[in-house]
């Protein structure tokens, strides 16, 4: 039996029409002072930035490019909404193997995510309707 | 100008048809070993338990009683889904005042939440479609 387990809650992904407008909400309404500059991930079809909190992050994502996977999400939720939850794992290849051994559907081969480490996504049907991202923890 | 700001991300609220089944998912698929016993909050119309992670929590909630506010959410999302994000604040009364001064709609008077401290909810329309809970941090 594998002793695989998830680690910290790295971030909550929130899909929005505009990450600049959403960042303003966190800054002006909630007083968040540490928000990263926007970045782009062409392969994943998103522009993103992070609202840094003392223990975790909100990842704001908006569609980027023509085949962005979050376009449909925003059609259903025009103002935006919670899109995924990301947990850290020690080893993404072990995580993928364990998820599949336990019957879950992994949506992609491990690829580099917004933190520069390998990530996979697990289908929402396997986790009570929640899209789960697993992310290899950055090595310090 | 108030220096109000949110603190740590205390938890992500996930609404599900059954917190026992959802707890099993976190235990058996993701290897979470620290899951609290279920509790009930009659006034809020939920049964709940927490999946404890090293830095944060997943709060699993299911409907409790006849007028549960999450019944409609589950009608739209029968398998469940991300329901709210909770940030800690120093003083809930200050938080409510600041939210209202800044034009946000606070959905309730401060009341005791699942952690035994005072909480409020801010309308999703004010935060890019995300229902935000603000929770007075437990005093240690």
Short mmCIF file of N, CA and C in Angstrom, two decimals, chain A:
data_model
loop_
_atom_site.label_atom_id
_atom_site.label_comp_id
_atom_site.label_asym_id
_atom_site.label_seq_id
_atom_site.Cartn_x
_atom_site.Cartn_y
_atom_site.Cartn_z
N UNK A 1 0.84 -1.20 0.00
CA UNK A 1 0.00 0.00 0.00
C UNK A 1 0.87 1.25 0.00
N UNK A 2 0.66 2.09 -0.99
CA UNK A 2 1.43 3.33 -1.05
C UNK A 2 1.08 4.24 0.12
N UNK A 3 2.08 4.97 0.58
CA UNK A 3 1.81 5.94 1.65
C UNK A 3 1.61 7.33 1.09
N UNK A 4 1.25 7.37 -0.18
CA UNK A 4 1.00 8.67 -0.82
C UNK A 4 0.01 9.50 -0.02
N UNK A 5 0.33 10.77 0.15
CA UNK A 5 -0.67 11.69 0.70
C UNK A 5 -0.41 13.11 0.21
N UNK A 6 -1.50 13.88 0.14
CA UNK A 6 -1.36 15.27 -0.25
C UNK A 6 -0.73 16.07 0.89
N UNK A 7 -0.04 17.14 0.50
CA UNK A 7 0.55 18.05 1.48
C UNK A 7 -0.26 19.33 1.60
N UNK A 8 0.40 20.46 1.72
CA UNK A 8 -0.33 21.72 1.90
C UNK A 8 -1.27 22.07 0.75
N UNK A 9 -2.28 22.87 1.07
CA UNK A 9 -3.15 23.47 0.07
C UNK A 9 -2.38 24.62 -0.56
N UNK A 10 -1.85 24.40 -1.74
CA UNK A 10 -1.00 25.43 -2.35
C UNK A 10 -1.80 26.65 -2.77
N UNK A 11 -2.90 26.45 -3.48
CA UNK A 11 -3.71 27.60 -3.91
C UNK A 11 -5.12 27.18 -4.30
N UNK A 12 -6.00 28.17 -4.35
CA UNK A 12 -7.34 28.02 -4.91
C UNK A 12 -7.36 28.76 -6.23
N UNK A 13 -7.74 28.08 -7.29
CA UNK A 13 -7.82 28.72 -8.61
C UNK A 13 -9.18 29.35 -8.82
N UNK A 14 -9.19 30.62 -9.18
CA UNK A 14 -10.44 31.35 -9.42
C UNK A 14 -10.40 31.86 -10.86
N UNK A 15 -11.34 31.41 -11.68
CA UNK A 15 -11.41 31.86 -13.08
C UNK A 15 -12.24 33.13 -13.14
N UNK A 16 -11.74 34.12 -13.86
CA UNK A 16 -12.39 35.43 -13.94
C UNK A 16 -12.28 35.97 -15.36
N UNK A 17 -13.17 36.91 -15.71
CA UNK A 17 -13.06 37.51 -17.04
C UNK A 17 -11.79 38.35 -17.18
N UNK A 18 -11.37 39.00 -16.09
CA UNK A 18 -10.19 39.88 -16.14
C UNK A 18 -9.39 39.73 -14.85
N UNK A 19 -8.15 39.29 -14.96
CA UNK A 19 -7.37 39.15 -13.74
C UNK A 19 -7.00 40.52 -13.16
N UNK A 20 -6.91 41.54 -14.00
CA UNK A 20 -6.62 42.87 -13.46
C UNK A 20 -7.77 43.36 -12.58
N UNK A 21 -8.99 43.20 -13.09
CA UNK A 21 -10.15 43.64 -12.29
C UNK A 21 -10.26 42.82 -11.00
N UNK A 22 -10.04 41.52 -11.11
CA UNK A 22 -10.14 40.67 -9.92
C UNK A 22 -9.04 41.01 -8.92
N UNK A 23 -7.83 41.28 -9.42
CA UNK A 23 -6.75 41.67 -8.51
C UNK A 23 -7.12 42.95 -7.78
N UNK A 24 -7.78 43.88 -8.49
CA UNK A 24 -8.23 45.11 -7.82
C UNK A 24 -9.21 44.82 -6.70
N UNK A 25 -10.09 43.83 -6.91
CA UNK A 25 -11.02 43.47 -5.85
C UNK A 25 -10.26 43.00 -4.61
N UNK A 26 -9.31 42.11 -4.81
CA UNK A 26 -8.56 41.61 -3.64
C UNK A 26 -7.75 42.72 -3.00
N UNK A 27 -7.26 43.65 -3.81
CA UNK A 27 -6.45 44.74 -3.27
C UNK A 27 -7.32 45.75 -2.54
N UNK A 28 -8.39 46.18 -3.21
CA UNK A 28 -9.15 47.33 -2.70
C UNK A 28 -10.23 46.94 -1.71
N UNK A 29 -10.87 45.79 -1.92
CA UNK A 29 -11.91 45.37 -0.98
C UNK A 29 -11.31 44.62 0.21
N UNK A 30 -10.38 43.71 -0.07
CA UNK A 30 -9.87 42.83 0.99
C UNK A 30 -8.49 43.22 1.52
N UNK A 31 -7.90 44.27 0.93
CA UNK A 31 -6.64 44.77 1.47
C UNK A 31 -5.44 43.87 1.21
N UNK A 32 -5.54 42.98 0.22
CA UNK A 32 -4.38 42.14 -0.10
C UNK A 32 -3.30 43.01 -0.74
N UNK A 33 -2.10 42.96 -0.20
CA UNK A 33 -1.07 43.89 -0.67
C UNK A 33 -0.03 43.21 -1.55
N UNK A 34 0.01 41.87 -1.52
CA UNK A 34 1.06 41.15 -2.25
C UNK A 34 0.42 40.36 -3.39
N UNK A 35 0.39 40.97 -4.57
CA UNK A 35 -0.20 40.34 -5.75
C UNK A 35 0.85 40.33 -6.85
N UNK A 36 1.08 39.17 -7.45
CA UNK A 36 2.18 39.06 -8.41
C UNK A 36 1.81 39.71 -9.75
N UNK A 37 2.82 40.02 -10.55
CA UNK A 37 2.59 40.49 -11.91
C UNK A 37 1.96 39.36 -12.74
N UNK A 38 1.11 39.71 -13.71
CA UNK A 38 0.51 38.67 -14.55
C UNK A 38 1.53 37.90 -15.36
N UNK A 39 1.27 36.63 -15.55
CA UNK A 39 2.07 35.79 -16.43
C UNK A 39 1.15 35.10 -17.43
N UNK A 40 1.75 34.44 -18.40
CA UNK A 40 0.96 33.73 -19.41
C UNK A 40 1.45 32.29 -19.51
N UNK A 41 0.51 31.36 -19.67
CA UNK A 41 0.88 29.98 -19.97
C UNK A 41 0.13 29.59 -21.23
N UNK A 42 0.85 29.69 -22.35
CA UNK A 42 0.19 29.47 -23.64
C UNK A 42 -0.36 28.05 -23.74
N UNK A 43 0.43 27.09 -23.27
CA UNK A 43 0.02 25.69 -23.40
C UNK A 43 -1.25 25.40 -22.59
N UNK A 44 -1.44 26.14 -21.52
CA UNK A 44 -2.62 25.91 -20.69
C UNK A 44 -3.74 26.88 -21.01
N UNK A 45 -3.46 27.84 -21.88
CA UNK A 45 -4.51 28.76 -22.31
C UNK A 45 -4.98 29.72 -21.23
N UNK A 46 -4.06 30.15 -20.37
CA UNK A 46 -4.46 31.10 -19.32
C UNK A 46 -3.43 32.20 -19.11
N UNK A 47 -3.94 33.38 -18.77
CA UNK A 47 -3.13 34.41 -18.10
C UNK A 47 -3.42 34.25 -16.61
N UNK A 48 -2.44 34.55 -15.77
CA UNK A 48 -2.62 34.29 -14.35
C UNK A 48 -1.85 35.29 -13.50
N UNK A 49 -2.29 35.45 -12.27
CA UNK A 49 -1.47 36.10 -11.25
C UNK A 49 -1.86 35.49 -9.91
N UNK A 50 -1.03 35.71 -8.90
CA UNK A 50 -1.29 35.14 -7.58
C UNK A 50 -1.52 36.24 -6.55
N UNK A 51 -2.56 36.05 -5.74
CA UNK A 51 -2.75 36.86 -4.55
C UNK A 51 -2.10 36.09 -3.41
N UNK A 52 -0.99 36.60 -2.92
CA UNK A 52 -0.24 35.89 -1.88
C UNK A 52 -0.82 36.19 -0.50
N UNK A 53 -1.17 35.13 0.20
CA UNK A 53 -1.65 35.23 1.58
C UNK A 53 -0.57 34.62 2.47
N UNK A 54 -0.67 34.82 3.79
CA UNK A 54 0.42 34.35 4.66
C UNK A 54 0.70 32.85 4.54
N UNK A 55 -0.32 32.06 4.22
CA UNK A 55 -0.14 30.59 4.21
C UNK A 55 -0.46 29.94 2.88
N UNK A 56 -0.99 30.68 1.93
CA UNK A 56 -1.50 30.07 0.71
C UNK A 56 -1.70 31.16 -0.34
N UNK A 57 -2.34 30.82 -1.43
CA UNK A 57 -2.53 31.78 -2.52
C UNK A 57 -3.90 31.61 -3.16
N UNK A 58 -4.41 32.72 -3.70
CA UNK A 58 -5.49 32.66 -4.67
C UNK A 58 -4.84 32.84 -6.04
N UNK A 59 -5.08 31.90 -6.95
CA UNK A 59 -4.59 32.03 -8.32
C UNK A 59 -5.72 32.57 -9.18
N UNK A 60 -5.55 33.75 -9.72
CA UNK A 60 -6.54 34.31 -10.63
C UNK A 60 -6.16 33.92 -12.05
N UNK A 61 -7.11 33.36 -12.78
CA UNK A 61 -6.83 32.95 -14.17
C UNK A 61 -7.90 33.50 -15.10
N UNK A 62 -7.46 33.94 -16.28
CA UNK A 62 -8.40 34.38 -17.32
C UNK A 62 -8.01 33.67 -18.61
N UNK A 63 -8.94 33.57 -19.57
CA UNK A 63 -8.63 32.86 -20.82
C UNK A 63 -7.49 33.53 -21.58
N UNK A 64 -6.66 32.72 -22.20
CA UNK A 64 -5.57 33.21 -23.06
C UNK A 64 -5.53 32.34 -24.30
N UNK A 65 -5.59 32.96 -25.46
CA UNK A 65 -5.56 32.21 -26.72
C UNK A 65 -6.93 31.68 -27.09
N UNK A 66 -6.96 30.97 -28.20
CA UNK A 66 -8.25 30.61 -28.79
C UNK A 66 -8.90 29.36 -28.21
N UNK A 67 -8.09 28.50 -27.64
CA UNK A 67 -8.66 27.24 -27.16
C UNK A 67 -8.52 27.10 -25.65
N UNK A 68 -8.73 28.20 -24.97
CA UNK A 68 -8.57 28.16 -23.52
C UNK A 68 -9.61 27.24 -22.88
N UNK A 69 -9.16 26.37 -21.98
CA UNK A 69 -10.10 25.45 -21.32
C UNK A 69 -11.04 26.15 -20.34
N UNK A 70 -10.78 27.42 -20.04
CA UNK A 70 -11.69 28.07 -19.09
C UNK A 70 -12.76 28.93 -19.76
N UNK A 71 -12.78 28.95 -21.11
CA UNK A 71 -13.83 29.72 -21.79
C UNK A 71 -15.21 29.16 -21.45
N UNK A 72 -15.34 27.84 -21.49
CA UNK A 72 -16.65 27.25 -21.18
C UNK A 72 -17.05 27.50 -19.74
N UNK A 73 -16.09 27.42 -18.83
CA UNK A 73 -16.38 27.72 -17.42
C UNK A 73 -16.95 29.12 -17.28
N UNK A 74 -16.36 30.08 -17.99
CA UNK A 74 -16.83 31.47 -17.87
C UNK A 74 -18.17 31.68 -18.58
N UNK A 75 -18.46 30.84 -19.58
CA UNK A 75 -19.81 30.93 -20.19
C UNK A 75 -20.86 30.56 -19.15
N UNK A 76 -20.55 29.54 -18.35
CA UNK A 76 -21.50 29.11 -17.31
C UNK A 76 -21.48 30.04 -16.11
N UNK A 77 -20.33 30.68 -15.86
CA UNK A 77 -20.17 31.55 -14.69
C UNK A 77 -19.57 32.88 -15.16
N UNK A 78 -20.42 33.74 -15.76
CA UNK A 78 -19.89 34.93 -16.43
C UNK A 78 -19.09 35.86 -15.52
N UNK A 79 -19.43 35.92 -14.24
CA UNK A 79 -18.67 36.79 -13.33
C UNK A 79 -17.39 36.14 -12.84
N UNK A 80 -17.29 34.84 -13.06
CA UNK A 80 -16.15 34.08 -12.54
C UNK A 80 -16.60 33.15 -11.43
N UNK A 81 -15.64 32.43 -10.86
CA UNK A 81 -15.97 31.50 -9.79
C UNK A 81 -14.78 30.61 -9.47
N UNK A 82 -14.95 29.83 -8.40
CA UNK A 82 -13.89 28.92 -8.00
C UNK A 82 -13.74 27.82 -9.06
N UNK A 83 -12.53 27.63 -9.52
CA UNK A 83 -12.27 26.73 -10.64
C UNK A 83 -11.56 25.44 -10.23
N UNK A 84 -10.58 25.52 -9.34
CA UNK A 84 -9.87 24.32 -8.88
C UNK A 84 -9.22 24.56 -7.53
N UNK A 85 -8.81 23.46 -6.89
CA UNK A 85 -8.04 23.52 -5.65
C UNK A 85 -6.75 22.75 -5.91
N UNK A 86 -5.64 23.33 -5.48
CA UNK A 86 -4.33 22.71 -5.73
C UNK A 86 -3.64 22.28 -4.45
N UNK A 87 -3.29 21.00 -4.39
CA UNK A 87 -2.54 20.47 -3.26
C UNK A 87 -1.11 20.14 -3.70
N UNK A 88 -0.18 20.31 -2.80
CA UNK A 88 1.21 19.94 -3.10
C UNK A 88 1.43 18.45 -2.87
N UNK A 89 2.27 17.87 -3.72
CA UNK A 89 2.70 16.47 -3.54
C UNK A 89 4.22 16.42 -3.68
N UNK A 90 4.81 15.35 -3.17
CA UNK A 90 6.27 15.24 -3.23
C UNK A 90 6.76 14.91 -4.63
N UNK A 91 6.04 14.03 -5.32
CA UNK A 91 6.53 13.49 -6.59
C UNK A 91 5.33 13.34 -7.52
N UNK A 92 5.32 14.10 -8.60
CA UNK A 92 4.13 14.13 -9.45
C UNK A 92 3.94 12.80 -10.19
N UNK A 93 5.04 12.13 -10.51
CA UNK A 93 4.89 10.86 -11.23
C UNK A 93 4.30 9.79 -10.31
N UNK A 94 4.74 9.78 -9.07
CA UNK A 94 4.13 8.88 -8.08
C UNK A 94 2.64 9.23 -7.92
N UNK A 95 2.36 10.53 -7.84
CA UNK A 95 0.97 10.97 -7.63
C UNK A 95 0.08 10.48 -8.78
N UNK A 96 0.57 10.62 -10.00
CA UNK A 96 -0.23 10.19 -11.17
C UNK A 96 -0.48 8.68 -11.12
N UNK A 97 0.59 7.95 -10.78
CA UNK A 97 0.47 6.49 -10.70
C UNK A 97 -0.56 6.08 -9.63
N UNK A 98 -0.45 6.71 -8.47
CA UNK A 98 -1.37 6.37 -7.37
C UNK A 98 -2.81 6.74 -7.73
N UNK A 99 -3.00 7.93 -8.31
CA UNK A 99 -4.36 8.34 -8.69
C UNK A 99 -4.98 7.29 -9.63
N UNK A 100 -4.18 6.85 -10.61
CA UNK A 100 -4.71 5.91 -11.60
C UNK A 100 -4.93 4.53 -11.00
N UNK A 101 -4.02 4.11 -10.13
CA UNK A 101 -4.21 2.83 -9.44
C UNK A 101 -5.50 2.84 -8.61
N UNK A 102 -5.83 4.01 -8.09
CA UNK A 102 -7.02 4.11 -7.23
C UNK A 102 -8.27 4.44 -8.04
N UNK A 103 -8.15 4.42 -9.37
CA UNK A 103 -9.34 4.52 -10.21
C UNK A 103 -9.72 5.92 -10.65
N UNK A 104 -8.88 6.90 -10.36
CA UNK A 104 -9.22 8.27 -10.74
C UNK A 104 -8.75 8.56 -12.17
N UNK A 105 -9.37 9.55 -12.78
CA UNK A 105 -9.02 9.97 -14.14
C UNK A 105 -8.10 11.18 -14.08
N UNK A 106 -6.85 10.97 -14.50
CA UNK A 106 -5.89 12.07 -14.57
C UNK A 106 -6.01 12.71 -15.94
N UNK A 107 -6.17 14.03 -15.98
CA UNK A 107 -6.54 14.70 -17.22
C UNK A 107 -5.37 15.04 -18.13
N UNK A 108 -4.15 14.95 -17.64
CA UNK A 108 -3.01 15.34 -18.48
C UNK A 108 -1.73 14.63 -18.02
N UNK A 109 -0.79 14.54 -18.94
CA UNK A 109 0.56 14.12 -18.55
C UNK A 109 1.17 15.24 -17.70
N UNK A 110 2.06 14.91 -16.79
CA UNK A 110 2.69 15.96 -15.98
C UNK A 110 3.30 17.04 -16.88
N UNK A 111 2.99 18.28 -16.55
CA UNK A 111 3.52 19.41 -17.32
C UNK A 111 3.86 20.54 -16.36
N UNK A 112 4.64 21.49 -16.84
CA UNK A 112 5.07 22.59 -15.97
C UNK A 112 3.91 23.57 -15.74
N UNK A 113 3.67 23.89 -14.49
CA UNK A 113 2.59 24.81 -14.15
C UNK A 113 3.11 26.21 -13.81
N UNK A 114 2.24 27.01 -13.24
CA UNK A 114 2.55 28.42 -13.01
C UNK A 114 3.67 28.63 -11.99
N UNK A 115 3.94 27.62 -11.16
CA UNK A 115 5.02 27.75 -10.18
C UNK A 115 6.34 27.16 -10.70
N UNK A 116 6.31 26.69 -11.96
CA UNK A 116 7.54 26.15 -12.53
C UNK A 116 7.82 24.71 -12.13
N UNK A 117 6.85 24.06 -11.50
CA UNK A 117 7.01 22.64 -11.15
C UNK A 117 5.92 21.84 -11.87
N UNK A 118 6.07 20.52 -11.85
CA UNK A 118 5.16 19.66 -12.60
C UNK A 118 3.79 19.56 -11.92
N UNK A 119 2.77 19.55 -12.75
CA UNK A 119 1.38 19.47 -12.26
C UNK A 119 0.58 18.44 -13.05
N UNK A 120 -0.47 17.92 -12.41
CA UNK A 120 -1.52 17.17 -13.10
C UNK A 120 -2.87 17.65 -12.57
N UNK A 121 -3.91 17.37 -13.34
CA UNK A 121 -5.27 17.63 -12.88
C UNK A 121 -6.03 16.31 -12.78
N UNK A 122 -6.85 16.19 -11.75
CA UNK A 122 -7.69 15.01 -11.54
C UNK A 122 -9.14 15.41 -11.81
N UNK A 123 -9.84 14.58 -12.57
CA UNK A 123 -11.21 14.90 -13.01
C UNK A 123 -12.13 15.19 -11.81
N UNK A 124 -12.98 16.23 -11.95
CA UNK A 124 -13.91 16.57 -10.87
C UNK A 124 -14.83 15.42 -10.45
N UNK A 125 -15.13 14.51 -11.37
CA UNK A 125 -16.04 13.42 -11.02
C UNK A 125 -15.46 12.52 -9.93
N UNK A 126 -14.14 12.55 -9.78
CA UNK A 126 -13.50 11.70 -8.77
C UNK A 126 -13.44 12.36 -7.39
N UNK A 127 -13.77 13.64 -7.32
CA UNK A 127 -13.59 14.38 -6.06
C UNK A 127 -14.78 15.28 -5.79
N UNK A 128 -15.97 14.69 -5.79
CA UNK A 128 -17.16 15.42 -5.37
C UNK A 128 -17.34 16.72 -6.14
N UNK A 129 -17.10 16.68 -7.45
CA UNK A 129 -17.34 17.85 -8.28
C UNK A 129 -16.26 18.90 -8.26
N UNK A 130 -15.15 18.62 -7.56
CA UNK A 130 -14.08 19.61 -7.45
C UNK A 130 -12.91 19.20 -8.35
N UNK A 131 -12.52 20.10 -9.25
CA UNK A 131 -11.32 19.88 -10.06
C UNK A 131 -10.10 20.05 -9.17
N UNK A 132 -9.30 18.98 -9.06
CA UNK A 132 -8.14 19.00 -8.17
C UNK A 132 -6.85 19.07 -9.00
N UNK A 133 -6.01 20.03 -8.68
CA UNK A 133 -4.66 20.09 -9.25
C UNK A 133 -3.69 19.53 -8.22
N UNK A 134 -2.80 18.67 -8.67
CA UNK A 134 -1.70 18.23 -7.81
C UNK A 134 -0.43 18.82 -8.39
N UNK A 135 0.41 19.34 -7.53
CA UNK A 135 1.57 20.12 -7.96
C UNK A 135 2.78 19.68 -7.18
N UNK A 136 3.85 19.38 -7.89
CA UNK A 136 5.07 19.01 -7.19
C UNK A 136 5.56 20.23 -6.40
N UNK A 137 5.83 20.03 -5.14
CA UNK A 137 6.25 21.16 -4.30
C UNK A 137 7.58 21.71 -4.81
N UNK A 138 7.70 23.04 -4.85
CA UNK A 138 8.99 23.62 -5.23
C UNK A 138 10.07 23.13 -4.27
N UNK A 139 11.23 22.80 -4.82
CA UNK A 139 12.35 22.38 -3.98
C UNK A 139 13.06 23.62 -3.43
N UNK A 140 13.27 23.64 -2.15
CA UNK A 140 13.93 24.81 -1.55
C UNK A 140 15.39 24.50 -1.26
#
